[in-house]
Amino acid sequence: RREGSGTCHRWLLGAEHDWTMDRKWDIRVKNVALYFLPVTTRMPLKFGAEVLTSVLCARVCMQVRDATGRSAEGWGETPLSVQWVWPSNRPYEERLGAMREFCVLLAGAWGHTTHHGHPLEIGHDFQQNELAGRWREHNAARAAGEPLPWLAALVCCAPFDLALHDAYGVLHGVPTYATYTGDWLNRDLAAFLEPADRRVSFQGRFPCDYLARTPARRLWAWHLVGGQDPVTPDELTGREPDDGYPVLLRDWIRRDGLKCLKIKLRGNDADWDYARLVTVGTLAVAEGVEWLSADFNCMVHDPEYVNAVLDRLAREQAQLFRMLLYVEQPFPYDLEAHQIDVHGVAARKPLFMDESAHDWRLIRLGRRLGWTGVALKTCKTQTGAVLSLCWARAHAMPLMVQDLTNPMLAQIPHCLLAAHAETIRGVETNAMQFYPEASKAEAQIHPGLYARRNGLLDISTLKGPGFGYRLDEIRRTLPEPAVSCGNCRA
């Protein structure tokens, strides 16, 4: 029976499994439940050559157990953002169906895994073994279809991994980030990471050594200016929603007190990209915005394209060039297949990896090619984000935390990562632009997380163990689970 209730739980891992663990803090996965929550955007969001108008969020409840029989539940959630993880000419529904199918497959894999220890250890071992193996099997079974990209596999795995990290903190009654120390972990970072510099050693080092000593409680919020977002009145089409939320950029800036704007560019039309930077930048200056960033949407293959845009901006719009804090991922996702020397771009502005930074090994390759910074995302798993953070910080690479338009629970670990990562400036957060109503239940408990005020997010309402969701106070009814390996509560 579950402690404190009369609900009987089926033990997914029976008595035949070896529950010997290295420390009393160690856990194993007991039960898993997977839910799918559809969300529709109020405005279209352009990703590369595609447009997002809806998204399916995967939410996971994971129950863990320690060697004494104590158990606890944790939660994780990630949008399955098909257009971002899997750019392709294949139909959207086909790609979404493959990701949904892979999530279901992973629910069974997580429910039966025998890895034990700290979530960072379990998450790492699962990704190296079960995730990689299931991904290969899944793609082999899809011989007639387009293979599921590894980035998509990581996104499908992320809600399970997030739930694992949350459950560990809940079980032990401490915040998840307080457990990234040698008091809780069985292995130091040398078990996971290899340095690229002789002056760097991970022996005897733990994630806490690279995290903020005093995490921020308020974060500067970056607003996304999408490729189809109307900036000036002449760009309005008449099809914009009349729902009480801003539409024009100036109205967003004034309502939310924005100080940071991320500008989505095309990456295949230099004149349009330059004009967009000038249009948005000129409005930004007039409205008191302080910082800009440029996202070329992974569409560029020749660094000279980016160099030409930046040089023209420096020459003709010096103030806007100074306001440009960094450039994000202009080049294709697959870094190993596209090993482009980007030192020239990085000499002009800090150049941050995003879609290419699947793990620390790719960050190491990117650093050799000239990339200077890393944009972290919880949607690539909490385990991967923490390990990437440590590797990047050890090698003096600055960090940002970028959004996947995270609504509902997905927003919380996303912002916690930014608070602990000591980013160069706050966090990107744009779910309130594209589907603000989706997070109304969570916003009742955490209003500062789902609305930007004076250009900031306020995460001070996150309290308690795990990720501090305060889930018992959030009034959200979930659908029936798509998969239930045991009896995680709804």
Short mmCIF file of C-alpha atoms in Angstrom, two decimals:
data_model
loop_
_atom_site.label_atom_id
_atom_site.label_comp_id
_atom_site.label_asym_id
_atom_site.label_seq_id
_atom_site.Cartn_x
_atom_site.Cartn_y
_atom_site.Cartn_z
CA ARG A 1 0.00 0.00 0.00
CA ARG A 2 1.07 3.54 -0.67
CA GLU A 3 2.08 5.25 2.54
CA GLY A 4 -0.63 7.56 3.84
CA SER A 5 -3.43 6.26 1.64
CA GLY A 6 -5.58 3.21 1.15
CA THR A 7 -4.75 2.94 -2.54
CA CYS A 8 -3.11 -0.35 -3.49
CA HIS A 9 -0.22 -0.02 -5.92
CA ARG A 10 1.02 -2.68 -8.30
CA TRP A 11 4.80 -3.08 -7.97
CA LEU A 12 6.26 -2.91 -11.44
CA LEU A 13 9.60 -4.21 -10.16
CA GLY A 14 8.94 -7.38 -8.22
CA ALA A 15 10.83 -9.04 -5.40
CA GLU A 16 13.05 -10.86 -7.90
CA HIS A 17 14.93 -7.61 -8.60
CA ASP A 18 18.07 -6.81 -6.64
CA TRP A 19 17.44 -3.72 -4.53
CA THR A 20 21.04 -3.46 -3.31
CA MET A 21 22.10 0.16 -3.62
CA ASP A 22 25.27 2.07 -2.93
CA ARG A 23 23.70 4.56 -0.52
CA LYS A 24 20.49 4.96 1.41
CA TRP A 25 19.69 7.95 -0.82
CA ASP A 26 19.62 5.83 -3.98
CA ILE A 27 16.38 5.22 -5.86
CA ARG A 28 14.89 3.08 -8.60
CA VAL A 29 11.93 3.73 -10.84
CA LYS A 30 8.79 1.98 -9.69
CA ASN A 31 5.85 3.21 -11.80
CA VAL A 32 5.32 5.51 -14.78
CA ALA A 33 2.26 7.24 -16.24
CA LEU A 34 2.28 9.22 -19.51
CA TYR A 35 -0.26 11.87 -20.52
CA PHE A 36 -0.69 13.91 -23.70
CA LEU A 37 -2.04 17.47 -23.43
CA PRO A 38 -2.85 19.33 -26.69
CA VAL A 39 -2.34 23.10 -26.86
CA THR A 40 -3.33 25.52 -29.65
CA THR A 41 -1.49 28.78 -30.33
CA ARG A 42 -3.24 32.15 -30.52
CA MET A 43 -0.64 33.34 -33.05
CA PRO A 44 1.45 31.26 -35.47
CA LEU A 45 5.12 30.71 -34.58
CA LYS A 46 7.60 30.19 -37.41
CA PHE A 47 10.39 27.61 -37.02
CA GLY A 48 12.75 27.63 -39.98
CA ALA A 49 10.66 26.81 -43.03
CA GLU A 50 7.64 25.65 -40.98
CA VAL A 51 4.93 27.26 -38.88
CA LEU A 52 3.66 26.01 -35.52
CA THR A 53 -0.03 26.48 -34.75
CA SER A 54 -0.46 23.76 -32.12
CA VAL A 55 1.67 21.51 -29.95
CA LEU A 56 1.22 18.29 -28.00
CA CYS A 57 2.75 18.33 -24.53
CA ALA A 58 3.93 15.08 -22.97
CA ARG A 59 3.46 15.00 -19.18
CA VAL A 60 4.89 12.20 -17.04
CA CYS A 61 4.25 11.05 -13.50
CA MET A 62 7.05 8.83 -12.21
CA GLN A 63 7.04 6.99 -8.92
CA VAL A 64 10.38 6.07 -7.37
CA ARG A 65 11.33 3.89 -4.43
CA ASP A 66 14.34 3.65 -2.14
CA ALA A 67 15.78 0.53 -0.55
CA THR A 68 13.68 0.93 2.60
CA GLY A 69 10.43 0.90 0.62
CA ARG A 70 9.67 4.61 0.83
CA SER A 71 8.20 5.97 -2.39
CA ALA A 72 7.37 9.35 -3.92
CA GLU A 73 6.04 10.78 -7.17
CA GLY A 74 7.64 13.32 -9.46
CA TRP A 75 6.40 15.12 -12.56
CA GLY A 76 7.90 16.30 -15.79
CA GLU A 77 6.53 17.90 -18.95
CA THR A 78 7.87 18.89 -22.36
CA PRO A 79 6.21 20.19 -25.55
CA LEU A 80 6.76 17.80 -28.46
CA SER A 81 7.70 20.67 -30.75
CA VAL A 82 7.86 18.74 -34.03
CA GLN A 83 8.92 21.64 -36.24
CA TRP A 84 11.87 22.41 -33.99
CA VAL A 85 13.18 18.90 -33.36
CA TRP A 86 12.43 17.42 -36.78
CA PRO A 87 12.56 19.89 -39.70
CA SER A 88 11.41 17.95 -42.75
CA ASN A 89 9.16 17.91 -45.79
CA ARG A 90 7.34 14.91 -44.36
CA PRO A 91 3.76 15.61 -43.17
CA TYR A 92 3.50 17.08 -39.70
CA GLU A 93 1.05 14.41 -38.50
CA GLU A 94 3.43 11.65 -39.56
CA ARG A 95 6.28 13.14 -37.55
CA LEU A 96 4.10 13.89 -34.54
CA GLY A 97 2.75 10.34 -34.66
CA ALA A 98 6.27 8.93 -34.62
CA MET A 99 7.21 11.08 -31.61
CA ARG A 100 4.07 10.12 -29.74
CA GLU A 101 4.74 6.46 -30.48
CA PHE A 102 8.30 6.83 -29.22
CA CYS A 103 7.08 8.44 -25.98
CA VAL A 104 4.82 5.43 -25.39
CA LEU A 105 7.75 3.11 -26.09
CA LEU A 106 9.91 5.04 -23.61
CA ALA A 107 7.24 4.80 -20.92
CA GLY A 108 7.67 1.04 -20.99
CA ALA A 109 11.46 1.34 -21.04
CA TRP A 110 11.50 3.68 -18.04
CA GLY A 111 9.01 1.50 -16.21
CA HIS A 112 11.26 -1.52 -16.54
CA THR A 113 14.70 0.04 -16.12
CA THR A 114 16.82 -1.46 -13.34
CA HIS A 115 19.29 1.43 -13.08
CA HIS A 116 19.59 2.81 -9.58
CA GLY A 117 21.32 5.69 -7.83
CA HIS A 118 20.96 9.45 -8.15
CA PRO A 119 18.78 10.82 -11.01
CA LEU A 120 21.86 12.22 -12.76
CA GLU A 121 23.36 8.73 -12.74
CA ILE A 122 20.16 6.97 -13.73
CA GLY A 123 19.41 9.56 -16.42
CA HIS A 124 22.90 9.30 -17.89
CA ASP A 125 22.91 5.50 -17.91
CA PHE A 126 19.41 5.35 -19.38
CA GLN A 127 20.35 7.68 -22.23
CA GLN A 128 23.53 5.78 -22.99
CA ASN A 129 21.79 2.41 -23.03
CA GLU A 130 17.99 2.18 -23.19
CA LEU A 131 17.33 5.45 -25.02
CA ALA A 132 20.02 4.88 -27.63
CA GLY A 133 18.95 1.27 -28.13
CA ARG A 134 15.22 2.01 -28.37
CA TRP A 135 15.93 4.85 -30.78
CA ARG A 136 17.85 2.55 -33.10
CA GLU A 137 15.14 -0.12 -32.86
CA HIS A 138 12.41 2.43 -33.50
CA ASN A 139 14.15 3.75 -36.61
CA ALA A 140 14.85 0.23 -37.87
CA ALA A 141 11.12 -0.50 -37.59
CA ARG A 142 10.45 2.69 -39.58
CA ALA A 143 12.57 1.48 -42.49
CA ALA A 144 10.09 2.90 -45.00
CA GLY A 145 9.80 6.23 -43.21
CA GLU A 146 12.16 9.06 -42.31
CA PRO A 147 14.29 8.27 -39.23
CA LEU A 148 13.42 9.95 -35.96
CA PRO A 149 16.25 12.46 -35.25
CA TRP A 150 18.25 12.05 -32.06
CA LEU A 151 17.12 15.52 -30.95
CA ALA A 152 13.51 14.31 -31.18
CA ALA A 153 14.43 11.23 -29.14
CA LEU A 154 15.92 13.46 -26.42
CA VAL A 155 12.77 15.62 -26.33
CA CYS A 156 10.61 12.49 -25.97
CA CYS A 157 12.84 11.35 -23.10
CA ALA A 158 12.88 14.73 -21.35
CA PRO A 159 9.57 14.56 -19.42
CA PHE A 160 10.55 11.18 -17.94
CA ASP A 161 13.98 12.46 -16.94
CA LEU A 162 12.52 15.63 -15.44
CA ALA A 163 10.00 13.58 -13.44
CA LEU A 164 12.86 11.42 -12.13
CA HIS A 165 14.80 14.45 -10.84
CA ASP A 166 11.64 15.89 -9.29
CA ALA A 167 10.70 12.60 -7.60
CA TYR A 168 14.14 12.27 -6.02
CA GLY A 169 13.85 15.65 -4.35
CA VAL A 170 10.29 14.94 -3.24
CA LEU A 171 11.25 11.58 -1.72
CA HIS A 172 14.04 13.11 0.32
CA GLY A 173 12.20 16.34 1.12
CA VAL A 174 14.75 18.69 -0.47
CA PRO A 175 14.90 20.86 -3.61
CA THR A 176 16.24 18.93 -6.59
CA TYR A 177 19.13 21.35 -7.13
CA ALA A 178 20.29 20.80 -3.55
CA THR A 179 21.02 17.17 -4.44
CA TYR A 180 23.70 17.87 -7.07
CA THR A 181 26.50 17.44 -4.52
CA GLY A 182 28.91 14.75 -3.37
CA ASP A 183 26.66 14.09 -0.38
CA TRP A 184 23.99 12.70 -2.71
CA LEU A 185 25.83 11.48 -5.81
CA ASN A 186 27.79 8.23 -5.99
CA ARG A 187 30.02 9.41 -8.86
CA ASP A 188 31.88 12.62 -9.51
CA LEU A 189 31.71 14.42 -12.86
CA ALA A 190 34.77 12.55 -14.14
CA ALA A 191 32.46 9.54 -14.55
CA PHE A 192 30.40 11.47 -17.10
CA LEU A 193 32.62 14.14 -18.68
CA GLU A 194 36.02 14.42 -20.35
CA PRO A 195 37.81 17.76 -20.47
CA ALA A 196 39.18 19.32 -23.64
CA ASP A 197 41.87 21.21 -21.77
CA ARG A 198 44.65 19.81 -19.55
CA ARG A 199 43.99 22.59 -17.09
CA VAL A 200 40.46 21.27 -16.51
CA SER A 201 39.75 18.27 -14.30
CA PHE A 202 36.41 16.82 -13.25
CA GLN A 203 37.94 14.56 -10.60
CA GLY A 204 36.27 15.23 -7.28
CA ARG A 205 33.97 17.81 -8.85
CA PHE A 206 30.18 17.81 -8.75
CA PRO A 207 27.48 19.90 -10.46
CA CYS A 208 27.19 22.15 -7.40
CA ASP A 209 30.69 23.42 -8.20
CA TYR A 210 29.36 25.00 -11.41
CA LEU A 211 25.94 26.21 -10.25
CA ALA A 212 25.07 29.61 -8.84
CA ARG A 213 25.74 29.80 -5.12
CA THR A 214 22.71 32.07 -4.72
CA PRO A 215 20.17 31.30 -7.45
CA ALA A 216 18.28 34.27 -8.84
CA ARG A 217 14.67 34.70 -7.73
CA ARG A 218 13.92 37.12 -10.55
CA LEU A 219 15.07 36.67 -14.14
CA TRP A 220 15.24 39.05 -17.08
CA ALA A 221 12.75 37.79 -19.66
CA TRP A 222 13.57 37.55 -23.37
CA HIS A 223 10.58 38.11 -25.66
CA LEU A 224 10.57 36.30 -29.00
CA VAL A 225 9.89 38.34 -32.12
CA GLY A 226 8.81 35.58 -34.49
CA GLY A 227 9.20 35.72 -38.24
CA GLN A 228 5.44 36.18 -38.67
CA ASP A 229 4.86 38.44 -35.66
CA PRO A 230 3.56 41.87 -36.65
CA VAL A 231 5.98 44.57 -35.56
CA THR A 232 4.38 47.67 -37.08
CA PRO A 233 0.69 48.39 -37.84
CA ASP A 234 1.22 48.02 -41.59
CA GLU A 235 2.08 44.33 -41.01
CA LEU A 236 -1.35 43.55 -39.55
CA THR A 237 -3.48 41.26 -41.71
CA GLY A 238 -6.83 41.55 -39.95
CA ARG A 239 -6.70 37.90 -38.90
CA GLU A 240 -5.04 38.62 -35.54
CA PRO A 241 -6.84 37.46 -32.39
CA ASP A 242 -8.90 39.90 -30.35
CA ASP A 243 -8.46 38.17 -27.01
CA GLY A 244 -7.15 40.84 -24.68
CA TYR A 245 -3.47 40.04 -25.24
CA PRO A 246 -1.13 42.29 -27.23
CA VAL A 247 -0.43 41.70 -30.90
CA LEU A 248 1.98 44.45 -31.94
CA LEU A 249 5.51 44.43 -30.55
CA ARG A 250 5.24 47.95 -29.10
CA ASP A 251 2.21 46.89 -27.05
CA TRP A 252 4.07 43.85 -25.68
CA ILE A 253 7.06 45.99 -24.71
CA ARG A 254 4.93 48.55 -22.91
CA ARG A 255 2.66 46.06 -21.17
CA ASP A 256 5.44 43.77 -19.91
CA GLY A 257 8.22 46.34 -19.52
CA LEU A 258 10.44 44.28 -21.80
CA LYS A 259 14.18 44.94 -21.93
CA CYS A 260 15.35 41.97 -24.05
CA LEU A 261 14.18 40.92 -27.53
CA LYS A 262 15.17 37.80 -29.48
CA ILE A 263 14.67 38.33 -33.21
CA LYS A 264 13.89 35.36 -35.44
CA LEU A 265 15.46 35.71 -38.88
CA ARG A 266 15.14 33.71 -42.10
CA GLY A 267 18.76 32.77 -42.65
CA ASN A 268 18.27 32.58 -46.43
CA ASP A 269 17.39 36.18 -47.31
CA ALA A 270 20.09 38.59 -46.15
CA ASP A 271 18.21 41.75 -47.15
CA TRP A 272 15.09 40.65 -45.25
CA ASP A 273 17.16 39.66 -42.21
CA TYR A 274 18.97 42.98 -42.14
CA ALA A 275 15.75 44.96 -42.58
CA ARG A 276 14.11 42.94 -39.80
CA LEU A 277 16.97 43.66 -37.41
CA VAL A 278 16.74 47.37 -38.19
CA THR A 279 12.94 47.53 -37.92
CA VAL A 280 12.81 45.70 -34.60
CA GLY A 281 15.95 47.40 -33.29
CA THR A 282 14.70 50.91 -34.09
CA LEU A 283 11.45 50.23 -32.27
CA ALA A 284 13.40 48.69 -29.39
CA VAL A 285 15.53 51.82 -28.97
CA ALA A 286 12.46 54.03 -29.00
CA GLU A 287 10.80 51.92 -26.30
CA GLY A 288 13.79 51.59 -23.97
CA VAL A 289 14.74 48.00 -24.74
CA GLU A 290 18.37 47.33 -23.78
CA TRP A 291 19.39 44.07 -25.47
CA LEU A 292 18.79 42.18 -28.70
CA SER A 293 19.75 38.72 -29.94
CA ALA A 294 19.54 37.25 -33.43
CA ASP A 295 18.39 33.72 -34.27
CA PHE A 296 19.09 32.71 -37.88
CA ASN A 297 16.94 29.56 -37.57
CA CYS A 298 19.70 27.06 -38.51
CA MET A 299 19.23 27.95 -42.18
CA VAL A 300 22.75 29.26 -42.94
CA HIS A 301 25.53 27.15 -44.49
CA ASP A 302 28.15 29.81 -45.19
CA PRO A 303 29.49 31.92 -42.29
CA GLU A 304 29.98 34.83 -44.70
CA TYR A 305 26.20 35.20 -44.81
CA VAL A 306 26.12 36.00 -41.09
CA ASN A 307 29.31 38.06 -41.28
CA ALA A 308 27.87 40.25 -44.02
CA VAL A 309 24.69 40.95 -42.04
CA LEU A 310 26.65 41.74 -38.88
CA ASP A 311 29.18 43.92 -40.69
CA ARG A 312 26.46 45.90 -42.38
CA LEU A 313 24.71 46.38 -39.04
CA ALA A 314 27.97 47.55 -37.42
CA ARG A 315 28.60 49.94 -40.30
CA GLU A 316 25.12 51.42 -40.73
CA GLN A 317 23.45 50.90 -37.32
CA ALA A 318 26.20 51.05 -34.72
CA GLN A 319 23.85 51.38 -31.77
CA LEU A 320 21.88 48.30 -32.78
CA PHE A 321 25.10 46.37 -33.27
CA ARG A 322 26.17 47.28 -29.72
CA MET A 323 22.80 46.13 -28.39
CA LEU A 324 23.19 42.71 -30.05
CA LEU A 325 24.26 40.56 -27.11
CA TYR A 326 24.76 37.30 -29.00
CA VAL A 327 23.93 35.33 -32.15
CA GLU A 328 22.14 32.00 -31.86
CA GLN A 329 22.66 28.85 -33.97
CA PRO A 330 22.79 30.11 -37.57
CA PHE A 331 24.06 26.79 -38.91
CA PRO A 332 22.50 23.32 -39.42
CA TYR A 333 21.53 21.06 -36.52
CA ASP A 334 23.89 18.20 -37.32
CA LEU A 335 27.21 19.59 -36.18
CA GLU A 336 29.15 16.43 -37.01
CA ALA A 337 27.87 16.44 -40.60
CA HIS A 338 28.38 20.22 -40.96
CA GLN A 339 31.72 20.97 -39.29
CA ILE A 340 31.81 24.62 -40.28
CA ASP A 341 34.59 26.85 -39.00
CA VAL A 342 32.75 29.72 -37.30
CA HIS A 343 35.64 31.62 -35.73
CA GLY A 344 34.93 34.60 -38.00
CA VAL A 345 31.35 34.95 -36.78
CA ALA A 346 32.39 34.50 -33.15
CA ALA A 347 34.99 37.25 -33.56
CA ARG A 348 32.15 39.67 -34.30
CA LYS A 349 29.61 38.58 -31.68
CA PRO A 350 29.33 35.76 -29.11
CA LEU A 351 28.01 32.70 -30.97
CA PHE A 352 25.80 30.30 -29.03
CA MET A 353 25.05 26.68 -29.84
CA ASP A 354 21.44 25.60 -29.39
CA GLU A 355 20.02 22.87 -31.62
CA SER A 356 23.51 21.43 -32.14
CA ALA A 357 24.31 21.18 -28.43
CA HIS A 358 22.73 17.79 -27.74
CA ASP A 359 25.40 16.89 -25.18
CA TRP A 360 28.84 17.85 -23.88
CA ARG A 361 30.64 15.92 -26.64
CA LEU A 362 29.04 18.08 -29.30
CA ILE A 363 29.75 21.18 -27.22
CA ARG A 364 33.40 20.12 -27.19
CA LEU A 365 33.34 19.81 -30.99
CA GLY A 366 31.57 23.16 -31.31
CA ARG A 367 34.16 24.84 -29.13
CA ARG A 368 36.91 23.55 -31.41
CA LEU A 369 35.03 24.94 -34.45
CA GLY A 370 34.77 28.38 -32.87
CA TRP A 371 31.45 28.47 -31.03
CA THR A 372 31.80 30.54 -27.87
CA GLY A 373 28.64 29.86 -25.82
CA VAL A 374 25.92 27.31 -25.12
CA ALA A 375 22.13 27.72 -24.99
CA LEU A 376 20.77 25.11 -22.59
CA LYS A 377 17.29 23.59 -22.75
CA THR A 378 15.51 21.31 -20.28
CA CYS A 379 13.69 19.75 -23.25
CA LYS A 380 16.91 17.83 -24.00
CA THR A 381 16.61 16.26 -20.51
CA GLN A 382 17.50 17.73 -17.15
CA THR A 383 20.42 15.29 -16.95
CA GLY A 384 21.85 16.47 -20.24
CA ALA A 385 21.34 20.14 -19.39
CA VAL A 386 23.16 19.82 -16.05
CA LEU A 387 26.08 17.90 -17.53
CA SER A 388 26.36 20.30 -20.48
CA LEU A 389 26.27 23.23 -18.08
CA CYS A 390 29.16 21.77 -16.08
CA TRP A 391 31.29 21.06 -19.14
CA ALA A 392 30.68 24.50 -20.64
CA ARG A 393 31.30 26.33 -17.36
CA ALA A 394 34.53 24.39 -16.76
CA HIS A 395 35.76 25.54 -20.18
CA ALA A 396 34.74 29.19 -19.66
CA MET A 397 31.86 29.09 -22.16
CA PRO A 398 29.04 31.53 -21.28
CA LEU A 399 25.50 30.19 -20.98
CA MET A 400 21.94 31.06 -21.89
CA VAL A 401 18.74 29.12 -21.27
CA GLN A 402 16.43 29.07 -24.27
CA ASP A 403 12.72 28.37 -24.44
CA LEU A 404 10.74 25.74 -26.30
CA THR A 405 7.61 27.86 -25.76
CA ASN A 406 7.16 26.02 -22.46
CA PRO A 407 3.65 26.16 -20.98
CA MET A 408 2.20 24.67 -17.79
CA LEU A 409 4.64 22.57 -15.74
CA ALA A 410 7.32 22.73 -18.45
CA GLN A 411 7.96 26.39 -17.56
CA ILE A 412 9.10 25.59 -14.02
CA PRO A 413 12.24 23.43 -14.49
CA HIS A 414 13.07 25.65 -17.48
CA CYS A 415 13.24 28.76 -15.29
CA LEU A 416 14.94 26.93 -12.41
CA LEU A 417 17.72 25.93 -14.79
CA ALA A 418 18.21 29.57 -15.78
CA ALA A 419 18.23 30.65 -12.13
CA HIS A 420 20.99 28.16 -11.29
CA ALA A 421 23.00 28.51 -14.51
CA GLU A 422 24.12 32.14 -14.12
CA THR A 423 23.21 32.98 -17.71
CA ILE A 424 24.57 36.04 -19.46
CA ARG A 425 21.14 37.65 -19.11
CA GLY A 426 18.00 35.98 -17.80
CA VAL A 427 15.92 33.46 -19.73
CA GLU A 428 13.96 33.27 -22.94
CA THR A 429 10.26 32.81 -22.18
CA ASN A 430 7.49 33.12 -24.72
CA ALA A 431 4.62 30.74 -23.90
CA MET A 432 2.68 33.76 -22.64
CA GLN A 433 2.87 35.18 -26.17
CA PHE A 434 1.62 32.15 -28.04
CA TYR A 435 -0.68 30.23 -25.66
CA PRO A 436 -1.14 32.17 -22.40
CA GLU A 437 -4.49 30.51 -21.57
CA ALA A 438 -2.84 27.07 -21.50
CA SER A 439 -1.11 27.90 -18.20
CA LYS A 440 -3.98 29.55 -16.33
CA ALA A 441 -4.14 26.81 -13.69
CA GLU A 442 -0.43 27.02 -12.93
CA ALA A 443 -0.48 30.83 -13.05
CA GLN A 444 -2.96 30.89 -10.15
CA ILE A 445 -0.20 29.53 -7.90
CA HIS A 446 2.86 30.98 -9.66
CA PRO A 447 1.69 34.28 -11.20
CA GLY A 448 5.22 35.64 -11.63
CA LEU A 449 6.27 32.65 -13.74
CA TYR A 450 3.59 33.06 -16.39
CA ALA A 451 3.49 36.83 -16.77
CA ARG A 452 6.38 39.23 -17.28
CA ARG A 453 6.37 42.36 -15.15
CA ASN A 454 8.91 45.17 -15.52
CA GLY A 455 10.76 42.89 -17.91
CA LEU A 456 11.19 40.17 -15.29
CA LEU A 457 9.91 36.75 -14.26
CA ASP A 458 9.47 36.13 -10.53
CA ILE A 459 10.10 32.53 -9.46
CA SER A 460 9.90 33.13 -5.70
CA THR A 461 6.67 31.11 -5.42
CA LEU A 462 8.55 27.87 -6.20
CA LYS A 463 8.85 26.24 -2.80
CA GLY A 464 9.23 22.83 -1.29
CA PRO A 465 10.96 19.65 -2.43
CA GLY A 466 11.76 18.60 -5.98
CA PHE A 467 11.15 21.37 -8.49
CA GLY A 468 8.75 23.13 -6.09
CA TYR A 469 5.73 22.73 -8.36
CA ARG A 470 3.24 22.83 -5.45
CA LEU A 471 1.20 20.49 -7.59
CA ASP A 472 -1.42 19.80 -4.91
CA GLU A 473 -2.46 23.46 -5.15
CA ILE A 474 -2.77 23.53 -8.95
CA ARG A 475 -6.30 22.76 -10.13
CA ARG A 476 -5.78 20.95 -13.41
CA THR A 477 -7.73 17.90 -14.54
CA LEU A 478 -5.64 15.54 -16.62
CA PRO A 479 -6.96 13.24 -19.34
CA GLU A 480 -6.73 9.49 -19.00
CA PRO A 481 -3.10 8.40 -19.27
CA ALA A 482 -1.91 7.11 -22.62
CA VAL A 483 0.28 4.64 -20.71
CA SER A 484 0.12 3.65 -17.04
CA CYS A 485 2.81 1.35 -15.69
CA GLY A 486 1.43 1.17 -12.15
CA ASN A 487 -0.75 3.64 -10.30
CA CYS A 488 0.74 7.12 -10.43
CA ARG A 489 -2.03 9.49 -9.43
CA ALA A 490 -3.70 11.79 -11.95
#
